Coordinates of C-alpha atoms and ligand atoms in Angstrom, one line a residue:
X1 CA 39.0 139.2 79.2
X2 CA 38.7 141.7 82.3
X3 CA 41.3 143.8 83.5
X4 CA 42.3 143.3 86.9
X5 CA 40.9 147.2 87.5
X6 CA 37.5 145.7 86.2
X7 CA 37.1 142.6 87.7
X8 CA 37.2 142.8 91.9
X9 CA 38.3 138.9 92.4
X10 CA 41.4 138.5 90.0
X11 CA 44.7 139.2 91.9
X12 CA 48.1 140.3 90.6
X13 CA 50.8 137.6 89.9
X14 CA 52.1 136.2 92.9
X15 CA 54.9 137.9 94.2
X16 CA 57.0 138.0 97.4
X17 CA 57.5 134.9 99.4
X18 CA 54.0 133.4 99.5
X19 CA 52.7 132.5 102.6
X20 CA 56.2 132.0 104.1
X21 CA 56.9 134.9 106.8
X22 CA 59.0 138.3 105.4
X23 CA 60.8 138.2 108.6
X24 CA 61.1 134.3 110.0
X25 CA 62.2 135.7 113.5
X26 CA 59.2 135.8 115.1
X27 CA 57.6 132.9 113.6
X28 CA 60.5 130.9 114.9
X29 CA 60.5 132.2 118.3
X30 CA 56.6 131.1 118.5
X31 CA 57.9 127.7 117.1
X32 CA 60.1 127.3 120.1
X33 CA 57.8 128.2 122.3
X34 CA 55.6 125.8 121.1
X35 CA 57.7 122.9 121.2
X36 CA 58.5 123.9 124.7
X37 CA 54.7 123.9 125.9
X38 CA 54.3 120.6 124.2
X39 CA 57.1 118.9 126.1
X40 CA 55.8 120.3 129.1
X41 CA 52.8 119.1 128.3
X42 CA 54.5 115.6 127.7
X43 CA 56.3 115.9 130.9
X44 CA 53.6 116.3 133.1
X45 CA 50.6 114.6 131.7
X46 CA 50.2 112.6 135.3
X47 CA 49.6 115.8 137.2
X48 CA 46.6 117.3 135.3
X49 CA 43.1 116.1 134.8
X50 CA 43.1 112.6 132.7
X51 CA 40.3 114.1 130.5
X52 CA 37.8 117.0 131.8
X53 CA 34.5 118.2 129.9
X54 CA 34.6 121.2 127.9
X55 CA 32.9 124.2 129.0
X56 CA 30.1 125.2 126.7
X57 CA 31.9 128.9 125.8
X58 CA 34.4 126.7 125.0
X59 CA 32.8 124.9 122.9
X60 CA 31.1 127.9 121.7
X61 CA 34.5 129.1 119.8
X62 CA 34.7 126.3 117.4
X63 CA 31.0 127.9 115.9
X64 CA 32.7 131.1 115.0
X65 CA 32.2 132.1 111.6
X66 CA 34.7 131.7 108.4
X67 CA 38.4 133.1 108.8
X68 CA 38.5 135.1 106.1
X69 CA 41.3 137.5 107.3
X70 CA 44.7 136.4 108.5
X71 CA 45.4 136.0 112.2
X72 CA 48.7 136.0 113.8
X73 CA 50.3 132.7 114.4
X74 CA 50.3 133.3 118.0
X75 CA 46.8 134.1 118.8
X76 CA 46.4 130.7 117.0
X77 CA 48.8 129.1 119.3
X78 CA 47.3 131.1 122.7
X79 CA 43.6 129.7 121.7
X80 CA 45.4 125.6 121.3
X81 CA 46.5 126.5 124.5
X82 CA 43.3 127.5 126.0
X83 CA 40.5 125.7 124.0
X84 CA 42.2 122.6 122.8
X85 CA 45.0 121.4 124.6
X86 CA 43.3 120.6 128.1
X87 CA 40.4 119.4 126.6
X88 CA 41.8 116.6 124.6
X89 CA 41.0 112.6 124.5
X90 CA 43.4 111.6 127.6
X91 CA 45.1 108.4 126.0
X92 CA 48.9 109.8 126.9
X93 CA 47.7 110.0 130.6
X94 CA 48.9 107.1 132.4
X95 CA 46.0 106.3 134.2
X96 CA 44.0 105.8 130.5
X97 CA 43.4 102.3 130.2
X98 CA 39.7 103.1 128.4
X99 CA 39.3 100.9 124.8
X100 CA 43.6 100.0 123.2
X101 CA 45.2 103.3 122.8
X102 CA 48.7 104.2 122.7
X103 CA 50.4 107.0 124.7
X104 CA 53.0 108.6 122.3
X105 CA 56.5 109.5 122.8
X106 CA 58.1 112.7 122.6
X107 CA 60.3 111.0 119.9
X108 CA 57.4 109.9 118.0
X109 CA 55.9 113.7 118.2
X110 CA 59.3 114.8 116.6
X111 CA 59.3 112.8 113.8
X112 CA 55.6 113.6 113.0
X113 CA 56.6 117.5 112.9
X114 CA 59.6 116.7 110.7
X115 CA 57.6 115.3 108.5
X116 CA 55.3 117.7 108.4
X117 CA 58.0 120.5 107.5
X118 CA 59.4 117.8 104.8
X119 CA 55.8 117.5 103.7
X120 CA 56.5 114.5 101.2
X121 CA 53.9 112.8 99.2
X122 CA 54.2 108.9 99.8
X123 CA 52.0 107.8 96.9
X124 CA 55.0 107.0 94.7
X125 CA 57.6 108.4 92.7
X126 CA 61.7 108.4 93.7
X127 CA 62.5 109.8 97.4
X128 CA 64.3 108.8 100.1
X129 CA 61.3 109.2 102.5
X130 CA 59.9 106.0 100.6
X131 CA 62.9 104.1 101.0
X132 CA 61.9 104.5 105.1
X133 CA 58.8 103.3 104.7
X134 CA 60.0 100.5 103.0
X135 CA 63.1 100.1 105.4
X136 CA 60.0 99.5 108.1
X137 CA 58.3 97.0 105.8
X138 CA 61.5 95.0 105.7
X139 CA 62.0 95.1 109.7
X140 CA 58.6 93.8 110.0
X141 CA 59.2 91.3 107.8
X142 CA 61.7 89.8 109.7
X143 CA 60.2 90.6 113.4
X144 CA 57.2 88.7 112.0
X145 CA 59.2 85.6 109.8
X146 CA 57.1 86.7 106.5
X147 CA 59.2 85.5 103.5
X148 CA 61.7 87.3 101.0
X149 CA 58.3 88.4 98.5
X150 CA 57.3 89.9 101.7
X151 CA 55.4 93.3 101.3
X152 CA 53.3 96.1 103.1
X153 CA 52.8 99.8 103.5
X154 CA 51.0 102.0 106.3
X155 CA 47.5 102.8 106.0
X156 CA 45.6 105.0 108.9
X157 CA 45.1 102.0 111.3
X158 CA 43.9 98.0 111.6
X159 CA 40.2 98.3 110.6
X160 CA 41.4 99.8 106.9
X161 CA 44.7 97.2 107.1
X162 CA 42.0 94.8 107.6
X163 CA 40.0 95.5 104.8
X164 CA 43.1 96.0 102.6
X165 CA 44.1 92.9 103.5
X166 CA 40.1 91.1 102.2
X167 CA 39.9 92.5 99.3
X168 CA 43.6 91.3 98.5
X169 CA 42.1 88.2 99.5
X170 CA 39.2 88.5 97.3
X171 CA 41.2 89.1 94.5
X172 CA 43.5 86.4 95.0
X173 CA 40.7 83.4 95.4
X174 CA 38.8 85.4 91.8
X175 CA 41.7 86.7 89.8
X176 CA 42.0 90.5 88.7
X177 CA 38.6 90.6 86.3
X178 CA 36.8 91.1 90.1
X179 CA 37.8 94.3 90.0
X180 CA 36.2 95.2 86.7
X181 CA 33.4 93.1 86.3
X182 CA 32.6 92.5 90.4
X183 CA 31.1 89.5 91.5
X184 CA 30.1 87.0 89.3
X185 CA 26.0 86.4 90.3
X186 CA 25.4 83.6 92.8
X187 CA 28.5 83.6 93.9
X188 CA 28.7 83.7 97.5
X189 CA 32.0 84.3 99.2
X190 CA 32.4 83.4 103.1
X191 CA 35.0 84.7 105.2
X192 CA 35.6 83.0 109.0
X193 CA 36.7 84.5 112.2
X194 CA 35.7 83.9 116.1
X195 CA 32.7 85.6 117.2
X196 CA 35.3 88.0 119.2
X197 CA 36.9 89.5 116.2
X198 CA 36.7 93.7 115.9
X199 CA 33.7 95.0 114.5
X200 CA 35.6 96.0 111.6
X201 CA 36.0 92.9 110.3
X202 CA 32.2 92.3 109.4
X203 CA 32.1 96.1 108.0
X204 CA 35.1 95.4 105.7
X205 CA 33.0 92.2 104.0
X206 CA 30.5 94.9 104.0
X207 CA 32.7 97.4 102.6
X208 CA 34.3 95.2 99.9
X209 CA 30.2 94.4 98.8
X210 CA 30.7 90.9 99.9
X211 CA 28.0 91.1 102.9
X212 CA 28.5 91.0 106.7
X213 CA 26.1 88.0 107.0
X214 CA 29.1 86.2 104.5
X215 CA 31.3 86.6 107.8
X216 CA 30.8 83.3 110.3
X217 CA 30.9 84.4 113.2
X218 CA 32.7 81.1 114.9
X219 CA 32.1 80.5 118.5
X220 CA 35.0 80.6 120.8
X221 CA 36.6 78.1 123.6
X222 CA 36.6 79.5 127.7
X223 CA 40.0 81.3 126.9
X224 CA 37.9 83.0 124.4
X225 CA 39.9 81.3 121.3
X226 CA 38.1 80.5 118.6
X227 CA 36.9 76.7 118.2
X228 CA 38.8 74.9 115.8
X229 CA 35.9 72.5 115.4
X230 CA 33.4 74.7 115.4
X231 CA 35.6 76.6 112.6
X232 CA 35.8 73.3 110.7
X233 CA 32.6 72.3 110.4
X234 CA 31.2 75.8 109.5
X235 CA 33.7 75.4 106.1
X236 CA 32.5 72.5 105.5
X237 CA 28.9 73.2 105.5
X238 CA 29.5 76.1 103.6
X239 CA 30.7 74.4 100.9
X240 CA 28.2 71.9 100.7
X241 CA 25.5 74.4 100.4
X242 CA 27.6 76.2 97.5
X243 CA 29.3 79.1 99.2
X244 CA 32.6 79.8 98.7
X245 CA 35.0 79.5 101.4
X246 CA 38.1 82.1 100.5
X247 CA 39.3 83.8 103.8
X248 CA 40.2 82.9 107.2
X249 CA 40.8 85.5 109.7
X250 CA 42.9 84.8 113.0
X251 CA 42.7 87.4 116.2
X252 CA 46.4 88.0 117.9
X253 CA 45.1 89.5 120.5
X254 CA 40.8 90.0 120.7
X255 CA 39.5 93.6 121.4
X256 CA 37.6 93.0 124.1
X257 CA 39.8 90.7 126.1
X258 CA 43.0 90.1 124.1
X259 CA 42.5 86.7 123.3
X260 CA 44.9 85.1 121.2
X261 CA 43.3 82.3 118.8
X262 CA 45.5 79.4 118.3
X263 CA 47.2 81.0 114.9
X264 CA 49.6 78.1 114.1
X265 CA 46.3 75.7 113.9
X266 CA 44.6 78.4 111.8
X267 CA 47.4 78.2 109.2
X268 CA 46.7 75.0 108.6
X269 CA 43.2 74.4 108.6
X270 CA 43.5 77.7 105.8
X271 CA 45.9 75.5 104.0
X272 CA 43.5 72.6 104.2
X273 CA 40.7 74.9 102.4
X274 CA 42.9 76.8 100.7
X275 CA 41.9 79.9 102.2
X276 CA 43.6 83.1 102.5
X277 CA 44.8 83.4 106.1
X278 CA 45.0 86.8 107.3
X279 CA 45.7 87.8 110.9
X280 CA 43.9 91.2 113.1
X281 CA 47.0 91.8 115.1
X282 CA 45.8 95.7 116.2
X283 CA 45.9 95.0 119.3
X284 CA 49.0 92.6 120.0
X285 CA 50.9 91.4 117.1
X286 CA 53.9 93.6 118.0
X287 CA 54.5 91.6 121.0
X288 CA 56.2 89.4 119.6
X289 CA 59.4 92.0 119.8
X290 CA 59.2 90.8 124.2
X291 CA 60.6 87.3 123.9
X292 CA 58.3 86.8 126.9
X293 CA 55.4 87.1 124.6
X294 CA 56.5 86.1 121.8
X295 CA 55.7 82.2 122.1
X296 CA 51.8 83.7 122.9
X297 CA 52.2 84.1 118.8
X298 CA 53.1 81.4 117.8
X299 CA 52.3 80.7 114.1
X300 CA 52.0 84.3 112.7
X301 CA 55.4 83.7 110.5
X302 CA 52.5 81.3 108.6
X303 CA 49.9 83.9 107.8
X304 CA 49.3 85.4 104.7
X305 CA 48.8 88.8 105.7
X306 CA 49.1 90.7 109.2
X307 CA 46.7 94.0 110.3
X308 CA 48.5 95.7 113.1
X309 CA 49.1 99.1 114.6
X310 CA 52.1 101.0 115.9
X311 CA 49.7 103.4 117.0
X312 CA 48.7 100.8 120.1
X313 CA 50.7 99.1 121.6
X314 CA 53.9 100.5 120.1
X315 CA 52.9 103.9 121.0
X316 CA 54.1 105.9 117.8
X317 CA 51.1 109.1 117.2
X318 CA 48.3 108.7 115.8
X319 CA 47.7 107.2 113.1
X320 CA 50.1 104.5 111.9
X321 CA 48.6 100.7 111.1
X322 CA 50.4 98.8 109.1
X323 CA 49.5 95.7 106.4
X324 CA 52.0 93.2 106.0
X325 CA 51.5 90.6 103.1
X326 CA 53.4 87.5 102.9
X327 CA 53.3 88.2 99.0
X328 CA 53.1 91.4 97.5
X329 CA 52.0 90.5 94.0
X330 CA 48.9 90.1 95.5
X331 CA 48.8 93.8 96.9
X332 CA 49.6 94.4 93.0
X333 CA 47.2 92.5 91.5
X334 CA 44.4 94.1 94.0
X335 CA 45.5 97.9 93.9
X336 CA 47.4 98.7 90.7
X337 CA 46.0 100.6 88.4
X338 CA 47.8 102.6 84.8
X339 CA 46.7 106.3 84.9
X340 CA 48.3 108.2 82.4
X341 CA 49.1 110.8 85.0
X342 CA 50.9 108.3 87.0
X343 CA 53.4 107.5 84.0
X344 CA 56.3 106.0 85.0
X345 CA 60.1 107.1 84.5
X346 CA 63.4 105.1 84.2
X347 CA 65.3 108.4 85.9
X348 CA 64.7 111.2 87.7
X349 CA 61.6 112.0 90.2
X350 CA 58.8 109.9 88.2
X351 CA 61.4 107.0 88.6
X352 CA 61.3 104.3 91.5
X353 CA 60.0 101.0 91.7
X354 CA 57.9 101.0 94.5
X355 CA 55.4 103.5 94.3
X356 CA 52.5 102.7 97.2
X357 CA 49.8 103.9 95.1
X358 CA 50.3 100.6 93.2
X359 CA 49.5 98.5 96.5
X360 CA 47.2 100.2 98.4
X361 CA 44.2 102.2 98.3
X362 CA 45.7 105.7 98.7
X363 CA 47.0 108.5 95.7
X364 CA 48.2 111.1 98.1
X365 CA 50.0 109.5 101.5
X366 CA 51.5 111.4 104.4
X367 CA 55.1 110.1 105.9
X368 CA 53.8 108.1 108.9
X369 CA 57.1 106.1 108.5
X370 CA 59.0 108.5 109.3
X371 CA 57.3 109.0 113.3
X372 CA 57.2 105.4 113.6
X373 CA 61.3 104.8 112.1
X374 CA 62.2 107.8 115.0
X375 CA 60.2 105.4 117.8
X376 CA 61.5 102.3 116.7
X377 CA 65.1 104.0 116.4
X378 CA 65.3 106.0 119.0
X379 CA 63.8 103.5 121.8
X380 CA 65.0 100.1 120.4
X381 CA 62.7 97.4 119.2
X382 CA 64.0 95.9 122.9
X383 CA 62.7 99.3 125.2
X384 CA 59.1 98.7 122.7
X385 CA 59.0 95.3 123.7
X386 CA 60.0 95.3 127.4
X387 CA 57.1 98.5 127.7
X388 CA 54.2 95.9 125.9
X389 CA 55.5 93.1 128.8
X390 CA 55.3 95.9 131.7
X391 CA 52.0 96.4 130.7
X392 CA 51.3 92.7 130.5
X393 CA 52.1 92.3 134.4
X394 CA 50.4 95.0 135.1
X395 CA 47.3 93.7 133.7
X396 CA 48.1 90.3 136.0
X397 CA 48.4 92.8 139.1
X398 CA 44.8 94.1 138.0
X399 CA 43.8 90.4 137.8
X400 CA 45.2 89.4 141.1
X401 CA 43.6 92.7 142.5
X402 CA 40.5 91.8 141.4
X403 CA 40.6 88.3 142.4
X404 CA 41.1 89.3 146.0
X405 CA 38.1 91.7 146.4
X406 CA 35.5 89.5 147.0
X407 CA 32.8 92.5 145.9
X408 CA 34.5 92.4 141.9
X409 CA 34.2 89.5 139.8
X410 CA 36.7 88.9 137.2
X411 CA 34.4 88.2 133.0
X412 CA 37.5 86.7 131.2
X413 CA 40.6 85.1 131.6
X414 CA 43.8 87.6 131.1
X415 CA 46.3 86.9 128.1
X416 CA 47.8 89.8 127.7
X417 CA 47.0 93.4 128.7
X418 CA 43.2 93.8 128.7
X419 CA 41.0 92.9 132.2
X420 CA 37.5 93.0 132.2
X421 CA 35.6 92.5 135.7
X422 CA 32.3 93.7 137.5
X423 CA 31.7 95.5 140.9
X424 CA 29.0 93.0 142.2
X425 CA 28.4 90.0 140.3
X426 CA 24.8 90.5 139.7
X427 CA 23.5 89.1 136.5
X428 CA 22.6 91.5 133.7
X429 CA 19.9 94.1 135.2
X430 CA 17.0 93.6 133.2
X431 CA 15.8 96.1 131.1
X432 CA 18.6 98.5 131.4
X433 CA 20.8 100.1 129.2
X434 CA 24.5 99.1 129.7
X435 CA 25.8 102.7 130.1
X436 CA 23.3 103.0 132.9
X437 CA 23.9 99.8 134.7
X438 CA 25.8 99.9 137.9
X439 CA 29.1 99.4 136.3
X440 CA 27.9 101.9 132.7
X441 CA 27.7 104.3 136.2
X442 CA 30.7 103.6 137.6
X443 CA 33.1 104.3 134.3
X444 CA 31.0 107.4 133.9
X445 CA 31.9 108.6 137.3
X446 CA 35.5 107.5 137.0
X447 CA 36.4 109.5 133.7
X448 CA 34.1 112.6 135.2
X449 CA 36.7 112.6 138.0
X450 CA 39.6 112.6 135.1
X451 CA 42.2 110.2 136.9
X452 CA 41.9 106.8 135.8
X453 CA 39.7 106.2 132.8
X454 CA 38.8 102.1 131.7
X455 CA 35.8 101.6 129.4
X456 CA 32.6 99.9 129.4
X457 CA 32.0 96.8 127.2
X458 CA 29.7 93.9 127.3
X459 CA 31.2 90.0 128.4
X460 CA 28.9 87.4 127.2
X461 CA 26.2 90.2 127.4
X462 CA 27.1 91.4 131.0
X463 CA 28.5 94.9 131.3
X464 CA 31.6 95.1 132.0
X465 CA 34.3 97.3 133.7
X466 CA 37.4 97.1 131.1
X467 CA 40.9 98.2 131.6
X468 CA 43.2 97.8 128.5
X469 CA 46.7 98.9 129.6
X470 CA 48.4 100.0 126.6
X471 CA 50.2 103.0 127.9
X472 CA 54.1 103.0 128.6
X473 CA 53.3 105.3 131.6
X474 CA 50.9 103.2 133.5
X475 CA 52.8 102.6 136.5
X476 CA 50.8 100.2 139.7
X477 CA 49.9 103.1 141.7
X478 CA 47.7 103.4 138.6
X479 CA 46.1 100.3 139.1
X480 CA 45.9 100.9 142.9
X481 CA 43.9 103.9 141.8
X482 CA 41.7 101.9 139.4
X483 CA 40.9 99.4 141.8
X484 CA 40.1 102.2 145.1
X485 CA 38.3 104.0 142.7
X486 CA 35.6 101.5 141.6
X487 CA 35.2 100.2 145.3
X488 CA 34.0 103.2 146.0
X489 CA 32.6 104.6 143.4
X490 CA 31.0 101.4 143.4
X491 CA 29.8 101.4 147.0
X492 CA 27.8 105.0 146.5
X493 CA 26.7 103.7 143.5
X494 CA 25.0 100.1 144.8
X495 CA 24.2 102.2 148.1
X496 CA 22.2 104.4 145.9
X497 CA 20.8 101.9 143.7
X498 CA 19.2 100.4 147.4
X499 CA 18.4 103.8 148.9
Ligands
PLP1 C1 42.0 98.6 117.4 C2 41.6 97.3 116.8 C3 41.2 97.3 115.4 C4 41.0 98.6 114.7 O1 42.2 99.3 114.5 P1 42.2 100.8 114.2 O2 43.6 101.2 114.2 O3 41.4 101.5 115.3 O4 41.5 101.0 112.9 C5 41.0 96.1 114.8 N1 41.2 94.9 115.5 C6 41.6 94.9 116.8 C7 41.8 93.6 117.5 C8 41.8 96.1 117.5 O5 42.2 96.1 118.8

């Protein structure tokens, strides 16, 4: 073997204190001035651009070439401030209402950083920071009426919750050899949701190998609900023609328009079939914590599993979804596996009896419990709920706005917080792409400007002008500013388009 004089790349033993400082003074000082920009930046979001392009030298930096060589922590810090922190996606501004993002909290930004410096691994073992996460679990269990077997774990958002929750599914309607053997040939599993259920429902069959095209894709009802009939008849033909019926999926609020299917009439047409009945709650499952809304939910306590994300509507950081399972032997018997390194203890740290590694798909886990156990504790499930109802009216406001211009046409009833309308009520422009249709144009121009920001989507095929108001900070001036802004954006636009 080389000497170390011989052989350029081997170093001595590690000595000193690692990569922790010598001297922590400065590095703290940095800290609290970091902390300090990020609460200002938290405290005056409304006042600066919503989102702004970045300018090309900008962009330039993030080509520079490998860091070999250290760099002091606070020419980090003074490039975040200059390259990244103006320039970044605009969800905690209070005039976002583009796609279903949450704002954050300064609470929730806390807890993320303590975690961070705790820097626990969540796949398992015996810690206190599980015992969190599972504290969570238990709350939603009870905000949501699962039963005692009751069990779930965080995962980075809905579409993975989703698919989590399908391939417990799976396993439950073929027993564990699935997982070893796969699908037995010819058999052709078929899952059910309305036609309006996220796009990552049909990429988790995908996903799991079971197919998109095994997804039915049911049509809905004018509220946008999906047709019980419809729904019914599809299982039946299925079955006729040999497919297997094993999963029914429910939307608690759609995507696009935040339609809630009729869930308590879903739970029993699953029990009919003896299907698995899972429920996409991303988007509005948590409002069941405003007894206003809670009603809207009405037969959720029945499903076998729930998808849902604090990071929406609840407005803990990015990311924290959440799947709840009305069982948890069936997490088990989907995700456990017995690797030797995994070995389990009756004492000490390889102790525990709860490990998430057993019931999900992830080894290695950050602590997202612990920013969404700050939120929930230091704003009250009540303050969550009474913020997802504020944004409810203000969606109505939007509606009734809407209503009363007679130059914007309302697509889809409201439900909950999502409003999709038009400027003009021209059919779909032939030929053209959506993003350059008068109202693709019109949400361009609006988040160019970088004060109000709704998103473009597509309502029976017509592009549409969508305003999802997720954010605790939207306020009605925001709205007001919505509305001026595609009338006139909307006027130079059409007045263009004739000229
Ligand atoms: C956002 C959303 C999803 C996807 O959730 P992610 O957290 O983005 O993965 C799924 N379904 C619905 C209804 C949603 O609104």
């Amino acid at each position: 073997m080389p000497s170390s004089e011989q052989d350029p790349h081997s170093v001595a033993l590690p000595a000193g204190p690692g990569l922790d400082p010598a001297d922590w003074s400065g590095l703290r000082a940095e800290a609290h001035r970091m902390l300090d920009d990020m609460l200002d930046h938290i405290a005056t979001l409304a006042e600066r651009p919503l989102w702004q392009p970045a300018p090309a030298e900008v962009r330039a930096r993030f080509e520079a070439p490998l860091p070999l060589a250290p760099t002091p922590l606070g020419d980090v810090h003074a490039d975040f401030l200059a390259d990244i922190l103006p320039y970044g996606s605009g969800n905690g501004h209070p005039g976002f209402m583009g796609w279903v993002q949450g704002g954050g909290t300064a609470a929730g930004m806390l807890g993320e950083m303590l975690a961070a410096g705790l820097n626990s691994n969540l796949g398992g073992r015996d810690h206190v920071p599980l015992d969190v996460e599972r504290q969570i679990g238990r709350w939603m269990r009870d905000i949501f009426g699962f039963p005692a077997a009751a069990d779930g774990l965080f995962l980075t958002g809905a579409s993975q919750a989703n698919f989590c929750a399908l391939l417990a599914a799976r396993t439950r309607a073929l027993g564990g050899d699935v997982r070893r053997k796969g699908l037995p040939a010819r058999l052709r599993l078929t899952a059910y949701a309305s036609r309006e259920a996220h796009g990552c429902i049909p990429r988790a069959m995908d996903m799991a190998g079971l197919g998109s095209g095994q997804l039915r894709q049911i049509p809905t009802d004018d509220d946008r609900r999906i047709d019980l009939d419809a729904l019914r008849a599809a299982i039946i033909v299925d079955r006729a023609e040999g497919h297997l019926p094993f999963l029914l999926i429910g939307s608690a609020g759609t995507v696009n328009t935040g339609a809630i299917d009729d869930l308590d009439a879903l739970a029993d047409i699953a029990t009919e079939f003896g299907l698995h009945y899972h429920v996409d709650g991303a988007l509005g499952a948590l409002g069941v914590l405003s007894p206003e809304l809670k009603p809207l939910f009405h037969g959720i306590e029945r499903a076998d599993s729930l998808a849902f994300d604090f990071h929406k509507w609840a407005q803990v950081p990015y990311d924290a979804g959440f799947l709840l399972v009305a069982d948890g032997s069936w997490l088990r018997a989907a995700f456990s596996s017995d690797a030797a390194y995994l070995t389990r203890a009756d004492a000490g740290l390889a102790g525990g009896d709860w490990w998430p590694c057993d019931i999900g798909p992830d080894l290695s886990r950050g602590f997202r419990a612990l920013k969404t156990w700050f939120t929930i504790r230091t704003y009250g499930l009540d303050q969550l709920g009474s913020a997802m109802v504020g944004t409810c009216r203000l969606a109505k406001l939007l509606a009734d706005r809407v209503d009363a211009e007679p130059v914007l046409t309302r697509l889809a009833p409201v439900a909950l917080n999502v409003v999709c309308f038009s400027y003009g009520n021209a059919p779909t422009e032939a030929g053209v792409a959506p993003r350059h249709s008068l109202n693709g144009r019109i949400v361009e121009r609006l988040h160019l400007e970088g004060s109000v920001a709704p998103s473009l989507t597509l309502v029976d095929g017509r592009p549409a002008i969508r305003a999802a108001i997720v954010n605790h900070r939207t306020r009605a001036d925001d709205i007001d500013r919505l509305v001026a802004g595609v009338l006139r954006v909307g006027r130079e636009e059409a007045g263009r388009a004739l000229a």
